[in-house]
Amino acid sequence: MSNASASVPTPEEIILTFGELMYRDNIPHSVGFVLYGIYLAFFCVYVWFTMHYTTKPLVSKILIGAMLLLFLSTTAQFIADMLLNVQQIRGYLMWTDIPLEQRRNLWLQKYEPAYILEKWPTLNFMVSDLIVIWRASVMYSRHRWWQIALWIFAFVDVVIWAYAFACTSRDAVQRSLNPTTDQHLITASLFISLGTNLLGTGLMALKGWKHIRLMEHLKWKGDVVRILLLLVETGVIWAAIQLLTCILSQIDTVALTPFDIATAVIQKSEIYFAAILPTATVIIVRLHKSFDSARPGNHEMEDRYHTSSTIRFENPTKESVPTLQ
């Protein structure tokens, strides 16, 4: 009799468990809210540049569509985090008509759609990876085999992320209690995404190195090297975040420990960094273009190098010479 009563948690123990769960969830959510504010600032700057320096090429319109899709996905993530944060407090502590021991399960069932959305970083990662692939593809527009390799990686990346989302969204509440399948699928997706980013960043670094060697003998160097360096640095930062997430996903953590909370913070941060870094990269490229277009004599330079809104690599001497377009 005493053993049976000892196995049943007291109301005080249940309330303490609720507090620990809310503390564990609120910390990564709070970090996510701060990062969303940073992303929102970057996105507003991007919108301002897009409105004042509009471009007509189809590729630029596709890029605008991708950035808008990234904004919608990131905003949906923020709304889901905010909704779950508020409703978790309400459900755990204010559903007084429901017994304490039943509240968590009923809350999970009621907010399963929001839970699925909160577990859906898929679109952010896909768009971020595709932007990296697109940048590298533009630079290697005259190299068919590199183009094929890049877009094969992009296709596999999209398929894996879509499959992972389709599986992890099914029976989300049950999977949250036994997340082994989720971990394997998400880990595979992260490694494919990491490989895609490393390939695109590596090709951009190679192009930048060749450009530096070629421009050593020319008087006019331009700012292409700085733009390439920015793209490479952004890719390296994103790769480091992805690699850290992949490593953490393979480590078994004890719930509610500092390491478990740190892992949750990094995983939540990755979702927002997947939106911040591509947006910041596009802003810097467009900022350079706006300054460059205001320089005296720049129109002659544009005619000579056929400038547009992206980084292309034209060669008046049949050798790949990057120019900012």
CSV table of C-alpha atoms in Angstrom, one decimal, residues 12-203:
chain,number,residue,atom,x,y,z
A,12,GLU,CA,3.4,19.6,-5.2
A,13,GLU,CA,5.7,17.3,-7.2
A,14,ILE,CA,3.5,17.7,-10.3
A,15,ILE,CA,3.6,21.5,-10.0
A,16,LEU,CA,7.4,21.4,-9.6
A,17,THR,CA,7.6,19.3,-12.7
A,18,PHE,CA,5.5,21.8,-14.6
A,19,GLY,CA,7.8,24.6,-13.5
A,20,GLU,CA,10.9,22.7,-14.6
A,21,LEU,CA,9.3,22.0,-18.0
A,22,MET,CA,8.3,25.6,-18.5
A,23,TYR,CA,11.7,26.8,-17.5
A,24,ARG,CA,13.4,24.4,-19.9
A,25,ASP,CA,11.1,25.6,-22.8
A,26,ASN,CA,11.1,29.3,-22.0
A,27,ILE,CA,14.9,29.7,-22.2
A,28,PRO,CA,15.3,28.6,-25.9
A,29,HIS,CA,12.0,30.4,-26.8
A,30,SER,CA,13.3,33.7,-25.2
A,31,VAL,CA,16.6,33.3,-27.2
A,32,GLY,CA,14.5,32.7,-30.3
A,33,PHE,CA,12.4,35.9,-29.7
A,34,VAL,CA,15.6,38.0,-29.5
A,35,LEU,CA,17.0,36.4,-32.7
A,36,TYR,CA,13.7,37.0,-34.5
A,37,GLY,CA,13.9,40.7,-33.6
A,38,ILE,CA,17.4,40.8,-35.1
A,39,TYR,CA,16.1,39.0,-38.2
A,40,LEU,CA,13.2,41.4,-38.5
A,41,ALA,CA,15.6,44.3,-38.5
A,42,PHE,CA,17.6,42.7,-41.3
A,43,PHE,CA,14.5,41.9,-43.2
A,44,CYS,CA,13.2,45.5,-43.0
A,45,VAL,CA,16.6,46.8,-44.4
A,46,TYR,CA,16.3,44.2,-47.2
A,47,VAL,CA,12.8,45.4,-48.0
A,48,TRP,CA,14.0,49.0,-48.1
A,49,PHE,CA,16.8,48.2,-50.5
A,50,THR,CA,14.4,46.1,-52.7
A,51,MET,CA,11.9,49.0,-52.9
A,52,HIS,CA,14.6,51.6,-53.8
A,53,TYR,CA,16.8,49.5,-56.0
A,54,THR,CA,14.4,47.2,-57.9
A,55,THR,CA,15.8,44.8,-60.5
A,56,LYS,CA,14.0,43.3,-63.4
A,57,PRO,CA,15.8,40.0,-64.2
A,58,LEU,CA,13.8,36.8,-63.5
A,59,VAL,CA,16.5,35.5,-61.2
A,60,SER,CA,16.2,38.6,-59.0
A,61,LYS,CA,12.4,38.1,-58.7
A,62,ILE,CA,13.0,34.5,-57.7
A,63,LEU,CA,15.4,35.7,-55.0
A,64,ILE,CA,12.8,38.1,-53.7
A,65,GLY,CA,10.3,35.2,-53.6
A,66,ALA,CA,12.7,33.1,-51.7
A,67,MET,CA,13.4,35.9,-49.2
A,68,LEU,CA,9.6,36.4,-48.7
A,69,LEU,CA,9.2,32.7,-48.2
A,70,LEU,CA,12.0,32.7,-45.6
A,71,PHE,CA,10.2,35.6,-43.8
A,72,LEU,CA,6.9,33.8,-43.7
A,73,SER,CA,8.6,30.6,-42.4
A,74,THR,CA,10.5,32.5,-39.7
A,75,THR,CA,7.5,34.5,-38.7
A,76,ALA,CA,5.4,31.3,-38.4
A,77,GLN,CA,8.2,29.8,-36.2
A,78,PHE,CA,8.1,32.9,-34.0
A,79,ILE,CA,4.3,32.8,-33.7
A,80,ALA,CA,4.3,29.1,-32.9
A,81,ASP,CA,6.9,29.7,-30.2
A,82,MET,CA,5.0,32.6,-28.7
A,83,LEU,CA,1.7,30.6,-28.8
A,84,LEU,CA,3.2,27.6,-27.1
A,85,ASN,CA,5.0,29.7,-24.6
A,86,VAL,CA,1.8,31.5,-23.5
A,87,GLN,CA,-0.5,28.5,-23.7
A,88,GLN,CA,1.9,26.2,-21.9
A,89,ILE,CA,1.6,28.5,-18.8
A,90,ARG,CA,-2.1,28.7,-19.2
A,91,GLY,CA,-2.6,25.0,-19.7
A,92,TYR,CA,-0.3,23.8,-16.9
A,93,LEU,CA,-1.4,26.3,-14.3
A,94,MET,CA,-4.9,27.6,-15.2
A,95,TRP,CA,-6.8,24.6,-16.3
A,96,THR,CA,-8.2,24.2,-12.8
A,97,ASP,CA,-11.1,22.0,-14.0
A,98,ILE,CA,-8.7,19.3,-15.2
A,99,PRO,CA,-6.8,17.1,-12.7
A,100,LEU,CA,-3.1,17.9,-12.5
A,101,GLU,CA,-1.9,14.5,-13.7
A,102,GLN,CA,-3.9,14.8,-16.9
A,103,ARG,CA,-3.1,18.4,-17.9
A,104,ARG,CA,0.1,17.8,-19.8
A,105,ASN,CA,-1.2,15.0,-22.0
A,106,LEU,CA,-4.4,17.0,-22.7
A,107,TRP,CA,-2.4,20.1,-23.5
A,108,LEU,CA,-0.2,18.3,-25.9
A,109,GLN,CA,-3.2,16.8,-27.7
A,110,LYS,CA,-5.0,20.2,-28.0
A,111,TYR,CA,-1.9,22.1,-29.3
A,112,GLU,CA,-0.5,19.4,-31.5
A,113,PRO,CA,-0.8,21.6,-34.7
A,114,ALA,CA,1.2,24.3,-33.1
A,115,TYR,CA,3.6,21.8,-31.8
A,116,ILE,CA,4.1,20.5,-35.3
A,117,LEU,CA,4.7,24.0,-36.6
A,118,GLU,CA,7.1,24.7,-33.7
A,119,LYS,CA,9.1,21.6,-34.8
A,120,TRP,CA,9.2,22.7,-38.4
A,121,PRO,CA,12.5,24.4,-39.3
A,122,THR,CA,12.4,22.7,-42.7
A,123,LEU,CA,11.6,25.6,-44.9
A,124,ASN,CA,14.3,27.9,-43.3
A,125,PHE,CA,17.0,25.3,-43.9
A,126,MET,CA,15.8,24.5,-47.4
A,127,VAL,CA,15.7,28.2,-48.5
A,128,SER,CA,19.0,28.9,-46.9
A,129,ASP,CA,20.7,26.0,-48.6
A,130,LEU,CA,19.2,26.9,-52.0
A,131,ILE,CA,20.4,30.5,-51.7
A,132,VAL,CA,24.0,29.1,-51.1
A,133,ILE,CA,23.6,26.8,-54.1
A,134,TRP,CA,22.2,29.6,-56.3
A,135,ARG,CA,25.1,31.9,-55.4
A,136,ALA,CA,27.7,29.3,-56.2
A,137,SER,CA,25.8,28.3,-59.4
A,138,VAL,CA,25.8,31.8,-60.7
A,139,MET,CA,29.6,32.0,-60.2
A,140,TYR,CA,30.1,28.7,-62.1
A,141,SER,CA,27.5,29.4,-64.8
A,142,ARG,CA,30.0,28.3,-67.5
A,143,HIS,CA,31.0,25.0,-65.8
A,144,ARG,CA,28.3,22.5,-66.6
A,145,TRP,CA,29.5,19.7,-64.3
A,146,TRP,CA,29.8,22.0,-61.3
A,147,GLN,CA,26.2,23.2,-62.1
A,148,ILE,CA,25.0,19.6,-62.2
A,149,ALA,CA,26.7,18.7,-58.9
A,150,LEU,CA,25.4,21.7,-57.2
A,151,TRP,CA,21.8,21.2,-58.2
A,152,ILE,CA,21.9,17.4,-57.5
A,153,PHE,CA,22.9,18.4,-53.9
A,154,ALA,CA,20.1,20.9,-53.8
A,155,PHE,CA,17.6,18.3,-55.0
A,156,VAL,CA,18.7,15.7,-52.4
A,157,ASP,CA,18.7,18.4,-49.7
A,158,VAL,CA,15.1,19.4,-50.5
A,159,VAL,CA,13.9,15.8,-50.8
A,160,ILE,CA,15.5,14.7,-47.5
A,161,TRP,CA,14.1,17.8,-45.6
A,162,ALA,CA,10.6,17.2,-47.0
A,163,TYR,CA,10.7,13.5,-46.1
A,164,ALA,CA,11.9,14.3,-42.6
A,165,PHE,CA,9.1,16.8,-42.1
A,166,ALA,CA,6.5,14.4,-43.5
A,167,CYS,CA,7.6,11.7,-41.0
A,168,THR,CA,8.2,13.9,-37.9
A,169,SER,CA,4.9,15.7,-38.3
A,170,ARG,CA,2.9,12.4,-38.1
A,171,ASP,CA,1.8,11.6,-34.5
A,172,ALA,CA,3.8,14.5,-33.2
A,173,VAL,CA,2.7,14.0,-29.6
A,174,GLN,CA,3.7,10.3,-29.5
A,175,ARG,CA,7.0,11.0,-31.2
A,176,SER,CA,7.8,13.7,-28.6
A,177,LEU,CA,7.7,11.0,-26.0
A,178,ASN,CA,9.9,8.7,-28.1
A,179,PRO,CA,11.9,10.9,-30.4
A,180,THR,CA,14.4,8.3,-31.8
A,181,THR,CA,13.0,8.3,-35.3
A,182,ASP,CA,12.9,12.1,-35.3
A,183,GLN,CA,16.5,12.3,-34.3
A,184,HIS,CA,17.7,10.0,-37.0
A,185,LEU,CA,15.8,11.8,-39.7
A,186,ILE,CA,16.7,15.3,-38.6
A,187,THR,CA,20.3,14.3,-38.2
A,188,ALA,CA,20.4,12.9,-41.7
A,189,SER,CA,18.9,16.1,-43.0
A,190,LEU,CA,21.4,18.3,-41.1
A,191,PHE,CA,24.3,16.4,-42.5
A,192,ILE,CA,23.0,16.7,-46.1
A,193,SER,CA,22.4,20.4,-45.4
A,194,LEU,CA,25.9,20.7,-44.0
A,195,GLY,CA,27.4,19.0,-47.1
A,196,THR,CA,25.4,21.3,-49.4
A,197,ASN,CA,26.6,24.4,-47.6
A,198,LEU,CA,30.3,23.2,-47.6
A,199,LEU,CA,30.2,22.5,-51.3
A,200,GLY,CA,28.7,25.8,-52.2
A,201,THR,CA,31.0,27.7,-49.8
A,202,GLY,CA,34.0,25.8,-51.0
A,203,LEU,CA,33.4,26.6,-54.6
